[in-house]
Amino acid sequence: MPHGAASARALPFVARHSEADLLPGRRGAVKSALMDQSVIAGLGNPLCDEILWRACVAPRTPARDLSGTERRRLHAAMGRVLRSSVRAGCVPQRRSWLTGRRDDSEPLCPRCGRPLCSSRIAGRRTVWGPRCQP
């Protein structure tokens, strides 16, 4: 399934739920919780990395420890990223987006210009900017 179609499945969740409803009481890393299709269907790996980067939330942050401010940023970033992805029909590979840099041979954060990190979370490659996602 193209990422745009998956994004379209996730977009109604954002419209129907407030940031307070986002991952309440979820255990584990926020990246794992976002990837759980039983929670929000349609969020794939690149979308989750982009949303977390835009919200300035580290992917290993425990979901249940997210502050109100982090939840608001996550909710807002989710809406923006999903709407852009639905319009484009895919996750845009813009150089101003993390997803536009994640596959570079030496990827740099589009926001601060420092090297991006990569590791596995929930069995999936995860890319983040350690300075911008403390």
Coordinates of N, CA and C in Angstrom, one line a residue:
M1 N 0.8 -1.2 0.0 CA 0.0 0.0 0.0 C 0.9 1.2 0.0
P2 N 0.6 2.2 -0.9 CA 1.4 3.4 -0.9 C 1.2 4.2 0.4
H3 N 2.3 4.9 0.8 CA 2.3 5.6 2.1 C 1.1 6.6 2.2
G4 N 0.8 7.2 1.0 CA -0.3 8.2 1.0 C -1.7 7.6 1.4
A5 N -1.9 6.3 1.0 CA -3.1 5.6 1.4 C -3.1 5.3 2.9
A6 N -1.9 4.9 3.4 CA -1.8 4.6 4.8 C -2.0 5.9 5.6
S7 N -1.5 7.0 5.1 CA -1.7 8.3 5.8 C -3.1 8.6 5.9
A8 N -3.8 8.4 4.8 CA -5.3 8.7 4.8 C -6.0 7.9 5.8
R9 N -5.6 6.7 6.1 CA -6.3 5.9 7.1 C -6.0 6.4 8.5
A10 N -4.8 7.0 8.7 CA -4.5 7.6 10.1 C -5.1 9.0 10.3
L11 N -5.3 9.7 9.3 CA -5.7 11.1 9.4 C -7.0 11.3 10.2
P12 N -8.1 10.4 10.0 CA -9.3 10.6 10.9 C -9.0 10.5 12.4
F13 N -8.0 9.7 12.8 CA -7.7 9.5 14.2 C -7.3 10.9 14.8
V14 N -6.5 11.6 14.0 CA -6.0 12.9 14.5 C -7.2 13.9 14.6
A15 N -8.1 13.8 13.6 CA -9.3 14.7 13.6 C -10.2 14.4 14.8
R16 N -10.4 13.1 15.1 CA -11.3 12.7 16.2 C -10.8 12.8 17.6
H17 N -9.5 12.8 17.8 CA -8.9 12.7 19.1 C -8.1 14.0 19.4
S18 N -8.1 14.3 20.7 CA -7.3 15.5 21.1 C -5.9 14.9 21.5
E19 N -5.0 15.8 21.9 CA -3.7 15.4 22.3 C -3.8 14.6 23.6
A20 N -4.8 14.9 24.4 CA -4.9 14.2 25.7 C -5.3 12.7 25.4
D21 N -5.9 12.4 24.3 CA -6.2 11.0 24.0 C -5.1 10.2 23.3
L22 N -4.0 10.9 23.1 CA -2.9 10.4 22.3 C -2.0 9.4 23.2
L23 N -2.1 8.2 23.0 CA -1.3 7.1 23.7 C -1.5 7.1 25.2
P24 N -2.7 7.2 25.7 CA -2.8 7.2 27.2 C -2.5 5.9 27.8
G25 N -1.6 5.9 28.8 CA -1.2 4.7 29.5 C -0.4 3.7 28.7
R26 N 0.0 4.1 27.5 CA 0.8 3.1 26.7 C 2.1 2.8 27.3
R27 N 2.5 1.6 27.3 CA 3.8 1.2 27.8 C 4.8 1.2 26.6
G28 N 6.1 1.3 26.9 CA 7.1 1.2 25.9 C 7.4 2.5 25.3
A29 N 8.3 2.5 24.4 CA 8.8 3.7 23.7 C 7.7 4.3 22.8
V30 N 7.7 5.6 22.7 CA 6.7 6.3 21.9 C 6.7 5.9 20.5
K31 N 7.9 5.6 19.9 CA 8.0 5.1 18.5 C 7.2 3.8 18.4
S32 N 7.4 2.9 19.3 CA 6.7 1.6 19.3 C 5.2 1.8 19.4
A33 N 4.8 2.7 20.3 CA 3.4 2.9 20.5 C 2.7 3.5 19.2
L34 N 3.4 4.4 18.6 CA 2.9 5.0 17.3 C 2.8 4.0 16.2
M35 N 3.8 3.0 16.2 CA 3.8 2.0 15.1 C 2.8 0.9 15.3
D36 N 2.2 0.8 16.5 CA 1.2 -0.2 16.8 C -0.1 0.1 16.0
Q37 N -0.4 -0.7 15.0 CA -1.5 -0.5 14.2 C -2.9 -0.7 14.9
S38 N -2.9 -1.3 16.1 CA -4.1 -1.4 16.8 C -4.4 -0.1 17.5
V39 N -3.4 0.8 17.6 CA -3.6 2.1 18.3 C -4.0 3.1 17.2
I40 N -3.1 3.3 16.2 CA -3.4 4.3 15.1 C -3.0 3.5 13.8
A41 N -4.0 3.0 13.1 CA -3.8 2.3 11.9 C -3.3 3.3 10.8
G42 N -2.3 2.9 10.1 CA -1.8 3.7 9.0 C -0.5 4.4 9.2
L43 N 0.0 4.4 10.4 CA 1.3 5.1 10.6 C 2.4 4.1 10.4
G44 N 3.2 4.3 9.4 CA 4.3 3.4 9.1 C 5.6 4.0 9.7
N45 N 6.7 3.3 9.4 CA 8.0 3.7 10.0 C 8.4 5.1 9.6
P46 N 8.5 5.4 8.3 CA 9.0 6.8 7.9 C 8.1 7.9 8.5
L47 N 6.8 7.6 8.5 CA 5.9 8.6 9.1 C 6.1 8.8 10.5
C48 N 6.3 7.8 11.3 CA 6.6 7.9 12.7 C 7.9 8.7 13.0
D49 N 8.9 8.4 12.2 CA 10.2 9.1 12.4 C 10.0 10.6 12.1
E50 N 9.3 10.9 11.1 CA 9.0 12.3 10.7 C 8.2 13.0 11.8
I51 N 7.1 12.4 12.2 CA 6.3 13.0 13.3 C 7.1 13.2 14.5
L52 N 7.8 12.3 15.0 CA 8.6 12.4 16.2 C 9.7 13.5 16.0
W53 N 10.3 13.6 14.9 CA 11.3 14.6 14.6 C 10.7 16.0 14.6
R54 N 9.5 16.2 14.0 CA 8.8 17.5 13.9 C 8.4 17.9 15.3
A55 N 8.0 16.9 16.1 CA 7.5 17.2 17.5 C 8.7 17.4 18.5
C56 N 9.9 17.1 18.1 CA 11.1 17.2 18.9 C 11.0 16.3 20.1
V57 N 10.5 15.0 19.8 CA 10.4 14.0 20.8 C 11.3 12.8 20.5
A58 N 12.1 12.4 21.4 CA 13.0 11.3 21.1 C 12.2 10.0 21.0
P59 N 12.6 9.2 20.1 CA 11.8 8.0 19.8 C 11.8 6.9 21.0
R60 N 12.8 7.0 21.8 CA 12.8 6.0 22.9 C 12.1 6.6 24.2
T61 N 11.6 7.8 24.1 CA 10.8 8.3 25.3 C 9.7 7.4 25.6
P62 N 9.6 7.0 26.9 CA 8.4 6.2 27.3 C 7.1 6.9 27.0
A63 N 6.2 6.3 26.3 CA 4.9 6.9 25.9 C 4.2 7.4 27.1
R64 N 4.2 6.7 28.2 CA 3.4 7.2 29.3 C 4.0 8.3 30.0
D65 N 5.3 8.7 29.7 CA 6.0 9.8 30.3 C 5.9 11.1 29.5
L66 N 5.2 11.1 28.4 CA 5.1 12.3 27.6 C 4.4 13.4 28.4
S67 N 5.0 14.6 28.4 CA 4.4 15.7 29.0 C 3.2 16.2 28.2
G68 N 2.4 17.1 28.8 CA 1.3 17.7 28.0 C 1.8 18.4 26.8
T69 N 2.9 19.1 27.0 CA 3.5 19.9 25.9 C 4.0 18.9 24.8
E70 N 4.6 17.9 25.1 CA 5.1 16.9 24.1 C 3.9 16.3 23.4
R71 N 2.8 16.0 24.1 CA 1.6 15.4 23.5 C 1.0 16.4 22.5
R72 N 0.9 17.7 22.9 CA 0.4 18.7 22.0 C 1.3 18.8 20.7
R73 N 2.6 18.8 20.9 CA 3.5 18.9 19.7 C 3.4 17.7 18.8
L74 N 3.2 16.5 19.5 CA 3.1 15.3 18.7 C 1.8 15.3 17.9
H75 N 0.7 15.7 18.5 CA -0.6 15.7 17.9 C -0.6 16.7 16.7
A76 N 0.0 17.9 16.9 CA 0.1 18.9 15.8 C 1.0 18.4 14.7
A77 N 2.1 17.8 15.0 CA 3.0 17.3 14.0 C 2.3 16.1 13.2
M78 N 1.6 15.3 13.9 CA 0.9 14.2 13.3 C -0.1 14.7 12.2
G79 N -0.8 15.7 12.6 CA -1.8 16.3 11.6 C -1.1 16.9 10.4
R80 N 0.0 17.7 10.7 CA 0.7 18.3 9.5 C 1.3 17.3 8.6
V81 N 2.0 16.3 9.2 CA 2.7 15.3 8.4 C 1.7 14.5 7.6
L82 N 0.6 14.1 8.2 CA -0.4 13.2 7.6 C -1.1 14.0 6.4
R83 N -1.4 15.2 6.7 CA -2.1 16.0 5.6 C -1.2 16.2 4.4
S84 N 0.1 16.5 4.7 CA 1.1 16.6 3.6 C 1.3 15.3 2.8
S85 N 1.3 14.2 3.5 CA 1.5 12.9 2.9 C 0.3 12.5 2.1
V86 N -0.9 12.8 2.6 CA -2.1 12.5 1.8 C -2.2 13.3 0.5
R87 N -1.8 14.6 0.6 CA -1.8 15.5 -0.6 C -0.8 15.0 -1.6
A88 N 0.4 14.6 -1.1 CA 1.4 14.1 -2.0 C 1.2 12.7 -2.5
G89 N 0.4 11.9 -1.8 CA 0.2 10.5 -2.2 C 1.3 9.6 -1.7
C90 N 2.2 10.2 -0.9 CA 3.3 9.4 -0.3 C 4.0 10.3 0.8
V91 N 4.9 9.7 1.5 CA 5.7 10.5 2.4 C 6.7 11.3 1.6
P92 N 6.5 12.6 1.6 CA 7.4 13.5 0.7 C 8.8 13.4 1.1
Q93 N 9.6 13.3 0.0 CA 11.1 13.2 0.2 C 11.7 14.6 0.1
R94 N 11.1 15.6 0.8 CA 11.6 16.9 0.8 C 12.9 17.0 1.6
R95 N 13.9 17.8 1.1 CA 15.1 17.9 1.9 C 14.9 18.6 3.2
S96 N 13.8 19.3 3.4 CA 13.5 20.0 4.6 C 12.9 19.0 5.6
W97 N 12.6 17.8 5.2 CA 12.0 16.8 6.1 C 13.1 15.8 6.5
L98 N 12.9 15.2 7.6 CA 13.8 14.1 8.0 C 13.8 13.0 7.0
T99 N 12.6 12.6 6.5 CA 12.5 11.5 5.5 C 13.2 11.8 4.2
G100 N 13.5 13.1 4.0 CA 14.2 13.5 2.8 C 15.7 13.3 3.0
R101 N 16.2 13.0 4.2 CA 17.6 12.9 4.5 C 18.0 11.6 5.1
R102 N 17.0 10.8 5.6 CA 17.3 9.6 6.3 C 18.1 8.5 5.6
D103 N 18.0 8.5 4.3 CA 18.7 7.5 3.5 C 20.0 8.0 2.8
D104 N 20.4 9.3 3.2 CA 21.7 9.8 2.7 C 22.8 8.9 3.2
S105 N 24.0 8.9 2.6 CA 25.1 8.1 3.1 C 25.6 8.7 4.4
E106 N 25.6 10.0 4.6 CA 25.9 10.6 5.9 C 24.8 11.6 6.2
P107 N 23.6 11.1 6.7 CA 22.5 12.0 6.9 C 22.7 13.0 8.0
L108 N 22.2 14.2 7.6 CA 22.3 15.4 8.5 C 20.9 15.9 8.9
C109 N 20.7 16.3 10.0 CA 19.4 16.8 10.5 C 19.1 18.1 9.6
P110 N 17.9 18.1 9.0 CA 17.5 19.3 8.3 C 17.3 20.6 9.1
R111 N 17.1 20.4 10.4 CA 16.9 21.5 11.3 C 18.2 22.1 11.8
C112 N 19.1 21.3 12.3 CA 20.3 21.8 13.0 C 21.6 21.5 12.2
G113 N 21.6 20.6 11.2 CA 22.7 20.3 10.4 C 23.7 19.3 11.0
R114 N 23.4 18.8 12.2 CA 24.2 17.8 12.8 C 23.9 16.4 12.4
P115 N 24.8 15.4 12.5 CA 24.5 14.0 12.1 C 23.3 13.4 12.7
L116 N 22.5 12.7 11.9 CA 21.4 11.9 12.4 C 21.9 10.6 13.0
C117 N 21.2 10.0 13.9 CA 21.5 8.7 14.5 C 20.5 7.7 13.9
S118 N 20.9 6.5 14.0 CA 20.0 5.4 13.5 C 20.2 4.2 14.4
S119 N 19.1 3.6 14.8 CA 19.2 2.3 15.5 C 17.9 1.6 15.3
R120 N 17.7 0.5 16.0 CA 16.5 -0.3 15.8 C 15.6 -0.1 17.1
I121 N 14.3 0.2 16.9 CA 13.3 0.2 17.9 C 12.1 -0.6 17.4
A122 N 11.7 -1.5 18.2 CA 10.6 -2.4 17.9 C 10.9 -3.1 16.6
G123 N 12.2 -3.5 16.4 CA 12.6 -4.2 15.2 C 12.7 -3.4 13.9
R124 N 12.5 -2.1 14.0 CA 12.5 -1.3 12.8 C 13.6 -0.2 12.9
R125 N 14.2 0.1 11.7 CA 15.2 1.2 11.7 C 14.5 2.5 12.1
T126 N 15.2 3.2 13.0 CA 14.7 4.4 13.5 C 15.7 5.5 13.3
V127 N 15.4 6.6 12.8 CA 16.3 7.7 12.5 C 15.8 8.9 13.3
W128 N 16.8 9.6 14.0 CA 16.4 10.8 14.8 C 17.6 11.7 14.9
G129 N 17.3 12.9 15.3 CA 18.4 13.9 15.5 C 18.6 14.1 17.0
P130 N 19.7 13.6 17.5 CA 19.9 13.7 19.0 C 19.9 15.1 19.6
R131 N 20.2 16.1 18.8 CA 20.2 17.5 19.3 C 18.8 18.0 19.3
C132 N 18.0 17.7 18.3 CA 16.7 18.2 18.1 C 15.6 17.4 18.8
Q133 N 16.0 16.2 19.2 CA 15.1 15.2 19.8 C 15.7 14.7 21.1
P134 N 15.9 15.6 22.1 CA 16.7 15.2 23.3 C 16.0 14.2 24.1

